[in-house]
Coordinates of C-alpha atoms in Angstrom, one line a residue:
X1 CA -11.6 -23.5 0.7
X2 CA -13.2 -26.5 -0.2
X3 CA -14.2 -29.2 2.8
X4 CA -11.2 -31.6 1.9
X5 CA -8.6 -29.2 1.8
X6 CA -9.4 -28.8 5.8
X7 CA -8.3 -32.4 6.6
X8 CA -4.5 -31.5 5.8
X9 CA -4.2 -27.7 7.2
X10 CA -0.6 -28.3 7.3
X11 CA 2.0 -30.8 5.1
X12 CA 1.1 -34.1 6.4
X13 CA 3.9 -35.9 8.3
X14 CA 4.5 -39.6 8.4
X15 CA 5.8 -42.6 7.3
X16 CA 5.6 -45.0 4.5
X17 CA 6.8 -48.6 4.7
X18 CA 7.8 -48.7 0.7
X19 CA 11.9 -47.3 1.0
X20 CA 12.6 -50.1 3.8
X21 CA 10.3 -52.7 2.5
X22 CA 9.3 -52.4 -0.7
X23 CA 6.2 -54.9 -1.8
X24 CA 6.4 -57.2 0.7
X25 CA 6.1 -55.2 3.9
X26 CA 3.7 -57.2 6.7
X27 CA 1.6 -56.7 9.5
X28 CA 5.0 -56.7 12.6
X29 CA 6.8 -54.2 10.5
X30 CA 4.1 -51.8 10.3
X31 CA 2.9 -52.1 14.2
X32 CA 6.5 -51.9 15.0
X33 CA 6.9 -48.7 13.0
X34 CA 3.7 -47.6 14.7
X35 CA 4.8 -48.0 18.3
X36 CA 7.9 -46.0 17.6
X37 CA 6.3 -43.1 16.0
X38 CA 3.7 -43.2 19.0
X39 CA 6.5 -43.1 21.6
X40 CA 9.4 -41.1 19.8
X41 CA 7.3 -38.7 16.7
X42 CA 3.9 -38.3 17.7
X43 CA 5.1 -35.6 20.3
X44 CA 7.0 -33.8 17.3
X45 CA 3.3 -33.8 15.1
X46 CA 4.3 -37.1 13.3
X47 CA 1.0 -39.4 12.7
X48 CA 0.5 -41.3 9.6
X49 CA 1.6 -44.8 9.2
X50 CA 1.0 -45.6 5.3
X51 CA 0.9 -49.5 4.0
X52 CA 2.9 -49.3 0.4
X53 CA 1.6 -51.2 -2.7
X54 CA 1.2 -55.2 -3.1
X55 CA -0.6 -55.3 0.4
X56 CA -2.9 -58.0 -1.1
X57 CA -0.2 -60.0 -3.0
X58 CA 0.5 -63.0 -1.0
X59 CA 3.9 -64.1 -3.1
X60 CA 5.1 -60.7 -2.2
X61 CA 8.7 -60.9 -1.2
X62 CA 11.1 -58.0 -2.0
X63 CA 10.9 -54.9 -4.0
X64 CA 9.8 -56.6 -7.4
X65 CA 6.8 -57.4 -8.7
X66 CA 5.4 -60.4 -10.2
X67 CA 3.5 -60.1 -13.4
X68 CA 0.4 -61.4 -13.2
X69 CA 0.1 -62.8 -9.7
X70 CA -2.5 -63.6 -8.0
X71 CA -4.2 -61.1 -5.5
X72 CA -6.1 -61.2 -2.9
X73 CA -10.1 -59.6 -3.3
X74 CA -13.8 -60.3 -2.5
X75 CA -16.6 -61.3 -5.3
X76 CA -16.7 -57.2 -6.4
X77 CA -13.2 -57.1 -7.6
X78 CA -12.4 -54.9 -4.3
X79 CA -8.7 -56.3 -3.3
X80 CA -8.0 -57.5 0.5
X81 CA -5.1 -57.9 2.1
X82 CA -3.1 -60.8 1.9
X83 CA -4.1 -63.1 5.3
X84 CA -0.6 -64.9 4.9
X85 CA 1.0 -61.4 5.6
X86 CA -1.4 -59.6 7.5
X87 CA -2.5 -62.6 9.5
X88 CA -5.4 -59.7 11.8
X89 CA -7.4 -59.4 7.8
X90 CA -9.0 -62.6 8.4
X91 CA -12.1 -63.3 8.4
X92 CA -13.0 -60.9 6.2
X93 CA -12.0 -58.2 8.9
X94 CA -9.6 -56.7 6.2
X95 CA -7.4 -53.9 7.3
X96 CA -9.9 -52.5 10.1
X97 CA -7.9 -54.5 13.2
X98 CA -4.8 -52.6 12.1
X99 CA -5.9 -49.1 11.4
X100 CA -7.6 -49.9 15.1
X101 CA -4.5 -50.5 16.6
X102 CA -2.9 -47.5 14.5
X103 CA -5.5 -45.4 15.9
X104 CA -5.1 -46.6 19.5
X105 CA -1.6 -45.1 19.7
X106 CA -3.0 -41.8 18.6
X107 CA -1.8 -41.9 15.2
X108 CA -3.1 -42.4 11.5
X109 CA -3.3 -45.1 9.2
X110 CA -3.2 -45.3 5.5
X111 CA -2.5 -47.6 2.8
X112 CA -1.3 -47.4 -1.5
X113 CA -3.6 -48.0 -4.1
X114 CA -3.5 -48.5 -7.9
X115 CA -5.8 -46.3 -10.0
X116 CA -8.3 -48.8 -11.9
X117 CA -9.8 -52.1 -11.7
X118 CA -7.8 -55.3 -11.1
X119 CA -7.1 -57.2 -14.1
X120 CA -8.2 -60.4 -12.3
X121 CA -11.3 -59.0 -11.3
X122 CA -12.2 -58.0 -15.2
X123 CA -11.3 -61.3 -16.6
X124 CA -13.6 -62.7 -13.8
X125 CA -16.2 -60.4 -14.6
X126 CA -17.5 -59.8 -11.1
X127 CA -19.9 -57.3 -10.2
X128 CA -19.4 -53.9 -9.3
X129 CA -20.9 -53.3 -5.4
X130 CA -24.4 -51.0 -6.0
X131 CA -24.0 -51.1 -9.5
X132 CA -25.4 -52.5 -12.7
X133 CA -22.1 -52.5 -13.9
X134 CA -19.4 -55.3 -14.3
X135 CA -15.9 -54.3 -13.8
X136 CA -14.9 -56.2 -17.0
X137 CA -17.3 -53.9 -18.4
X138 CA -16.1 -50.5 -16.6
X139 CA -12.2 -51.8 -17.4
X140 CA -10.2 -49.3 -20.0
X141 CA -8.1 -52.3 -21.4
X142 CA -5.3 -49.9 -23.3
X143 CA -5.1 -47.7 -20.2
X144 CA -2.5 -50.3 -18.6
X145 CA 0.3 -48.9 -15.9
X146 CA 4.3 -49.4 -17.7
X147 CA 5.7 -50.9 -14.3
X148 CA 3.1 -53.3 -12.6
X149 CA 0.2 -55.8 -14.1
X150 CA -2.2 -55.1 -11.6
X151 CA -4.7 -53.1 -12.8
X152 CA -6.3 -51.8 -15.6
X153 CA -7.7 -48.2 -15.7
X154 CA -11.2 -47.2 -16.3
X155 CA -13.3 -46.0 -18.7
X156 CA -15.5 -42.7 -18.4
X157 CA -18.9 -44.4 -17.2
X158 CA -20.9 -44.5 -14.6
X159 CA -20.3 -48.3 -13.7
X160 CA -16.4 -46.6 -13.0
X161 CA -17.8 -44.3 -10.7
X162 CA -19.9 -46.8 -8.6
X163 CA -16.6 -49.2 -8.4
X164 CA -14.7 -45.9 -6.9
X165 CA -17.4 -45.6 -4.3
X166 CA -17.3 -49.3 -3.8
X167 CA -13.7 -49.1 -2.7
X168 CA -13.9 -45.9 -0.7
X169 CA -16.8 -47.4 1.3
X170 CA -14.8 -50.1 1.7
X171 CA -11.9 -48.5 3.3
X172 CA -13.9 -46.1 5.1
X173 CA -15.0 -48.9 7.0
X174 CA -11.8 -49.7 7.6
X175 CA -10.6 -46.8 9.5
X176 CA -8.2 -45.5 6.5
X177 CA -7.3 -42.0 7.2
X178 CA -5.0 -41.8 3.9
X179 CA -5.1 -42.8 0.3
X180 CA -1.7 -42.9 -1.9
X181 CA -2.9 -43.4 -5.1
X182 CA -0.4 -44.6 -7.6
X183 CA -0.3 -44.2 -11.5
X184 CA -2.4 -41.4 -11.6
X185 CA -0.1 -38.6 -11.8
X186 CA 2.3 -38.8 -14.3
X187 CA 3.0 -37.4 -17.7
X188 CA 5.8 -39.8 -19.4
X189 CA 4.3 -42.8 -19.6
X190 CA 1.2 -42.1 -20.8
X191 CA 0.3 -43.0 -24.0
X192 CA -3.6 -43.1 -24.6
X193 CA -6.5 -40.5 -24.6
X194 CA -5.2 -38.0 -21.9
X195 CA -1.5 -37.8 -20.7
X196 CA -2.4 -36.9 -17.1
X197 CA -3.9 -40.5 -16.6
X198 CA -7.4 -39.3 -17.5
X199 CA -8.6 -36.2 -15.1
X200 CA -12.0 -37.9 -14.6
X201 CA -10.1 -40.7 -12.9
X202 CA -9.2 -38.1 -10.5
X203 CA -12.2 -36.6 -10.3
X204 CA -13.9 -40.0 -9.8
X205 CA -11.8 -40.9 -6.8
X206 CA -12.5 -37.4 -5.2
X207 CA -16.0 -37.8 -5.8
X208 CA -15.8 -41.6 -4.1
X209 CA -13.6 -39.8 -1.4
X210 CA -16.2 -37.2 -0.5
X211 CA -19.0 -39.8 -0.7
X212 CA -17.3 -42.5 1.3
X213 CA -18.7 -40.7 5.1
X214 CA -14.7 -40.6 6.5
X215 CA -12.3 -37.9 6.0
X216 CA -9.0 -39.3 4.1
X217 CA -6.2 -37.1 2.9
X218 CA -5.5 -38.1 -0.7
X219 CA -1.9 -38.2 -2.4
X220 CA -1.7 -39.0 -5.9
X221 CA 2.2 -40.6 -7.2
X222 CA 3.8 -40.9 -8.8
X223 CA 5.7 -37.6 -10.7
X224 CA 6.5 -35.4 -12.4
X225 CA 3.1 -33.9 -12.2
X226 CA 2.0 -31.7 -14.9
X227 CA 2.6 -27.9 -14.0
X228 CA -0.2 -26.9 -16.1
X229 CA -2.4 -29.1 -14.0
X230 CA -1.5 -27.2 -11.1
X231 CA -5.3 -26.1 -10.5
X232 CA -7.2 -29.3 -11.3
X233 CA -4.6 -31.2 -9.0
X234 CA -5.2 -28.4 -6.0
X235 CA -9.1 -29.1 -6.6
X236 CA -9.0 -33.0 -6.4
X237 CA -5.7 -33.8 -3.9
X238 CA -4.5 -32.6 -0.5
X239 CA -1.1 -34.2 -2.3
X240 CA 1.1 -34.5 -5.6
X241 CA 4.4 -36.2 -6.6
X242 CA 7.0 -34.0 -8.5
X243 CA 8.8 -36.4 -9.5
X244 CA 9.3 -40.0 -9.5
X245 CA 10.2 -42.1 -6.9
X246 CA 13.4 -40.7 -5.4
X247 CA 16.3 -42.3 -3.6
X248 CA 19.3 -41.5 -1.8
X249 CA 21.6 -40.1 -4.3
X250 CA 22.9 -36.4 -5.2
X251 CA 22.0 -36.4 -8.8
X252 CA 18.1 -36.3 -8.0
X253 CA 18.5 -33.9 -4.7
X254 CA 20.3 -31.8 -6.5
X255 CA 17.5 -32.0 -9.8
X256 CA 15.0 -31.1 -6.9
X257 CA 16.1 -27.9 -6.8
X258 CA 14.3 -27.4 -10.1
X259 CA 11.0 -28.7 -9.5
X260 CA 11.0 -26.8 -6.3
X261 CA 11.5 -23.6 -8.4
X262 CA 9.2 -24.8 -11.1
X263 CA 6.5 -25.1 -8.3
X264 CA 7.3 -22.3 -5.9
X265 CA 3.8 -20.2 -4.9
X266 CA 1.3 -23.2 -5.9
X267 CA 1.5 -24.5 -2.4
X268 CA -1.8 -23.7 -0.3
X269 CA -3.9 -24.8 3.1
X270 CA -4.8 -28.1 2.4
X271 CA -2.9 -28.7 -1.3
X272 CA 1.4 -29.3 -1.6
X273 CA 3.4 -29.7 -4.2
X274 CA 5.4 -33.3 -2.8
X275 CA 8.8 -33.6 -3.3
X276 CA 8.6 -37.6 -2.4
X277 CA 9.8 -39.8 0.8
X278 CA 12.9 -39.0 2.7
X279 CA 15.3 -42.2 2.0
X280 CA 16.8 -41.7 5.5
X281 CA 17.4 -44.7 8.4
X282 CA 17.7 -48.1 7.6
X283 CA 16.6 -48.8 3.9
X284 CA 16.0 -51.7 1.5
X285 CA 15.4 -54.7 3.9
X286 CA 14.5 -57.1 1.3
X287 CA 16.6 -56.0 -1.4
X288 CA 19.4 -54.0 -3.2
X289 CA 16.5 -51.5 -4.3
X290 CA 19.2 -48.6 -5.7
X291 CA 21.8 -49.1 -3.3
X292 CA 22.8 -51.9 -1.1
X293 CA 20.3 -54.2 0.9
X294 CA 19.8 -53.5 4.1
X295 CA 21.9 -50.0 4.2
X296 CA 21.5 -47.0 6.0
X297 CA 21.0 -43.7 3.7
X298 CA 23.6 -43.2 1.2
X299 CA 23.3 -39.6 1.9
X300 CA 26.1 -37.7 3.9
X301 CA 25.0 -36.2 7.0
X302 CA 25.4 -33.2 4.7
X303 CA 23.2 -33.9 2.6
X304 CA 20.5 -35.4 5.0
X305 CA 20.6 -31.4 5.9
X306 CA 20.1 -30.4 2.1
X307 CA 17.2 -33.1 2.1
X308 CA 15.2 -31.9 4.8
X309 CA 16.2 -28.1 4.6
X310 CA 14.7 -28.2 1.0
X311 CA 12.0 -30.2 1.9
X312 CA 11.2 -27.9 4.9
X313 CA 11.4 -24.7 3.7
X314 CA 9.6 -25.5 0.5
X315 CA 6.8 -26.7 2.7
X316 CA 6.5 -30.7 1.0
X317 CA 4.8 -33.1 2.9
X318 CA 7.2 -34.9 5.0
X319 CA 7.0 -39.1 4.5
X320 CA 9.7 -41.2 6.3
X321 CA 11.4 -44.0 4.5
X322 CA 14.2 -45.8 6.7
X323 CA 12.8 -48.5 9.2
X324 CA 12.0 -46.2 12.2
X325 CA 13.0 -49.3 15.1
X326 CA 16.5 -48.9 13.5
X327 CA 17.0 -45.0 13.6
X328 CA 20.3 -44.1 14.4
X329 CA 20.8 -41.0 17.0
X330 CA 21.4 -38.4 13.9
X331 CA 18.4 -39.7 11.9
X332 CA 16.0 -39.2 15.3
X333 CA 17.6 -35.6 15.8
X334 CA 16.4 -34.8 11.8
X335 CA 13.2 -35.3 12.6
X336 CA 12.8 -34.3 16.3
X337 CA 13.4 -30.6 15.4
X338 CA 11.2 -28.6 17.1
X339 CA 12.3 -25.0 14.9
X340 CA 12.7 -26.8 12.3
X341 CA 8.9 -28.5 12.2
X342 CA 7.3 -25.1 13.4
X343 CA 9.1 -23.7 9.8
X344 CA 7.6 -26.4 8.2
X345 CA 3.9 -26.3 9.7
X346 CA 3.5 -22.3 9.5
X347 CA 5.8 -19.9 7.1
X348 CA 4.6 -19.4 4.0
X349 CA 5.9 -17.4 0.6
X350 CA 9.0 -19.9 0.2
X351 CA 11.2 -18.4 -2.8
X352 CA 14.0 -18.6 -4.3
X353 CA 16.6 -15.7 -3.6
X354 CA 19.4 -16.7 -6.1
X355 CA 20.9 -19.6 -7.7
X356 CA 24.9 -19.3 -8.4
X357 CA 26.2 -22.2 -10.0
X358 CA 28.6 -23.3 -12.8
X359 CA 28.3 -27.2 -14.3
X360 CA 25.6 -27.8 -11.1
X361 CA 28.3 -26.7 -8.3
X362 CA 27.6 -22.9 -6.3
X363 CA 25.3 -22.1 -3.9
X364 CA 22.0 -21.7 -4.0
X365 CA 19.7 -20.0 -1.6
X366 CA 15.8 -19.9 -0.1
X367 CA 14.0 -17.7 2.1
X368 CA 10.3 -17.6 3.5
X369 CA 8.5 -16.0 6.1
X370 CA 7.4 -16.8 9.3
X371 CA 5.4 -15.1 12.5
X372 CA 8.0 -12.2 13.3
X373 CA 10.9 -14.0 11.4
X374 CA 12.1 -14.7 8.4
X375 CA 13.9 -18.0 7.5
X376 CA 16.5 -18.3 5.5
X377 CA 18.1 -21.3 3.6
X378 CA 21.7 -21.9 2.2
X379 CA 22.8 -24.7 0.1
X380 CA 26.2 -25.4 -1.2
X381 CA 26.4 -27.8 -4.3
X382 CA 30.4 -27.9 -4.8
X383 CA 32.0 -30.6 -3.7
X384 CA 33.6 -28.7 -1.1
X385 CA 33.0 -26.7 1.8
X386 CA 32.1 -22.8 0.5
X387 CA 32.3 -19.3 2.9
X388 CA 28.9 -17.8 1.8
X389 CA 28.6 -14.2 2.1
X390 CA 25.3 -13.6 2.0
X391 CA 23.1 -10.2 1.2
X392 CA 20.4 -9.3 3.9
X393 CA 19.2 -6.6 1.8
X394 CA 17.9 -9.1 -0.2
X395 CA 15.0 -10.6 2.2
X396 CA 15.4 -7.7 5.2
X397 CA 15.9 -3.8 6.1
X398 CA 19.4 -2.8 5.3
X399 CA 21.3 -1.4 8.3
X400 CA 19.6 -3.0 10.8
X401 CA 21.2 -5.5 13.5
X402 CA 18.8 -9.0 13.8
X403 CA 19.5 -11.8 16.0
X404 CA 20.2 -14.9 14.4
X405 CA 19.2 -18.8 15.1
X406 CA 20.9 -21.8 13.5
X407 CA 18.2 -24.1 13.4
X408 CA 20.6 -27.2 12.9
X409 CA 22.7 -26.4 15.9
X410 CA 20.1 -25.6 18.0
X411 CA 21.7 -22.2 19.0
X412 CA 22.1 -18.4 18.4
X413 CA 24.5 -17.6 15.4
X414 CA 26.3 -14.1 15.5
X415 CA 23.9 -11.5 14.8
X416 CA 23.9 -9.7 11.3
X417 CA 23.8 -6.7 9.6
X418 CA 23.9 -6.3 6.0
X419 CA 25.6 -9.5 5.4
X420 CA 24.8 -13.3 7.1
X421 CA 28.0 -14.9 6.8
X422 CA 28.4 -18.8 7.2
X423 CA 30.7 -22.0 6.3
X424 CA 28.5 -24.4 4.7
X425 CA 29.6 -28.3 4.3
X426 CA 30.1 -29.9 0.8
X427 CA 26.2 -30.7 -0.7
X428 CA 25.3 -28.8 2.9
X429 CA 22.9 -26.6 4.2
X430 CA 22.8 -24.2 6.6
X431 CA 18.9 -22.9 7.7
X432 CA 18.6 -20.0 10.2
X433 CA 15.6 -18.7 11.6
X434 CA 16.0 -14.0 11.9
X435 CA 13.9 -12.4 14.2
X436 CA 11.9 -9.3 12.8

């Protein structure tokens, strides 16, 4: 196992401020999201609190971004954050006052990055920290992100290499525990030199990571990552989006049945496949970002059990996306699960079992194992509410009697033999834990 892989023994759990506040989250919202997790999810094994993109973009506002703003950064092209929104960064202090709060409550902090070299900084020409290097120089000028101006990438040089250290040093000092680093792991819209946004990109930020004296879990977004990459990601990444960034709507829960299929075994200590946040709570505070501002989840509370059964049992990191201060009572009880989170830190060998389903409506289901137990997952994609019958030949002895625990309802289920049989709500799941 290599030394990183140790710093996230299990799916990392946490919370990420970009499904409630898109670019223009600030320094209140993310203590206030701190204290909560401190005194209502830390108990449960919830710790990171992660700072989404535009942190140093001081016209910042909603979920858009502004081509070619301004940002925020010191005289080595490193970017700060904005003082206007983050008022504890001044002075040069940068994000170290509130990763020290963060880390007073017990928790973690971490914050998103863009792959590459500000744009601003390479038109400046500024220096690159330790280096010989400018990062107008080290700047890959075709290798440009489709959604945001930011950054450009970098070339294959050693100039690259020292800026990556720059940055790491930088936020070591900080007190960052967790790197998201965005437009780095993604197939479709590349369109230069190698479609995986360069591998020595990742390899450079690994190598700055390991360098930087602090250990910080690293998650690369956004998706679909490349299957065939499967290795080199498990070697450079505790963390890797399937897909890209996914909201609260059936159509893309119900596609994440595939990738969970396509990636089923890859998962190992230290390295998972990520099937993305869960939209759930209180989303889209500054804007109508795929669904109405200011909404709680569009998800049934059906489907809120699909999202977090699949998730579970699959063994994704879990990453909150509602504004935690404004959970509701069902929302808390998700993620306050105690069988369900011991599923999710220690079976292993997820699989699928079967998939029965005409035009994207059946049932589908997912077992994995567990210490003395086997779990077992049912999903029902019709539109209505399905009797499922289901074979426990398929995972267990046949003719044996095993006692049976609905994780959802938090009680025994009628014990089986043969055949599990359950009533599972429309887009529902039902996820029961079988003692050996």
């Amino acid at each position: 196992m290599k030394r990183f892989q140790q710093w996230a023994p299990t799916p990392p759990l946490g919370w990420n401020s970009w499904d409630c506040f898109g670019a223009a989250v600030n320094e209140q919202q993310l203590r206030e999201n701190a204290q909560y997790m401190a005194q209502y999810l830390k108990p449960y094994g919830w710790e990171y609190i992660v700072c989404d993109i535009q942190w140093y973009e001081p016209l910042a506002k909603d979920n858009d971004y502004h081509n070619f703003t301004e940002l925020t950064m010191d005289e080595y092209g490193r970017l700060l954050p904005a003082v206007n929104r983050f008022p504890s960064a001044a002075d040069g202090k940068g994000f170290r006052p509130l990763a020290d709060y963060v880390h007073s409550l017990g928790l973690k902090f971490g914050i998103h990055i863009l792959r590459g070299v500000p744009r601003q900084a390479a038109a400046a020409n500024c220096p690159v920290k330790h280096s010989t290097a400018t990062c107008r120089e080290i700047a890959h000028h075709f290798s440009v992100c489709s959604w945001n101006t930011d950054m450009y990438g970098l070339r294959r040089c050693q100039g690259a290499q020292d800026y990556y250290d720059s940055i790491l040093a930088l936020y070591a000092s900080w007190g960052v525990d967790f790197i998201k680093c965005d437009d780095i792991c993604v197939t479709e819209f590349r369109r230069w030199d190698n479609p995986y946004s360069a591998d020595y990109e990742v390899e450079m930020l690994r190598s700055a990571i390991d360098r930087c004296g602090r250990e910080i879990v690293l998650s690369l977004s956004p998706g679909p990552a490349p299957r065939e990459k499967a290795e080199h990601l498990a070697a450079n990444a505790n963390m890797w989006r399937l897909t890209g960034d996914f909201w609260d709507h059936w159509e893309p829960l119900h596609a994440m049945f595939d990738k969970c299929e396509e990636w089923q075994g890859v998962a190992q200590k230290g390295c998972y496949p990520d099937c993305d946040m869960l939209p759930i709570g209180k989303l889209s505070k500054n804007g109508t970002c795929h669904g109405p501002q200011d909404r709680f989840t569009q998800f049934t509370q059906a489907e809120q059990y699909t999202l977090m059964t699949l998730w579970g049992i699959f063994r994704s990191p879990l990453m909150i996306g509602g504004n935690l201060p404004e959970n509701d009572d069902f929302t808390l009880s998700l993620l306050t699960n105690r069988d369900y989170l011991a599923m999710h830190r220690s079976s292993y060998g997820a699989k699928r079992i079967y998939r029965h389903e005409k035009n994207g409506k059946g049932l589908i289901a997912w077992a994995a194992c567990g210490k003395g137990c086997k779990y077992l997952a049912l999903f029902n994609t019709d539109k209505k509410a399905q009797t499922v019958s289901f074979d426990i030949r398929d995972i267990l002895l046949p003719d044996t009697v095993y006692q049976v625990y609905d994780i959802w309802e938090q009680q025994a289920a009628p014990a089986c033999k043969n055949r599990l049989r359950a009533t599972v709500d429309a887009h529902g799941a039902k996820l029961y834990k079988i003692t050996l």
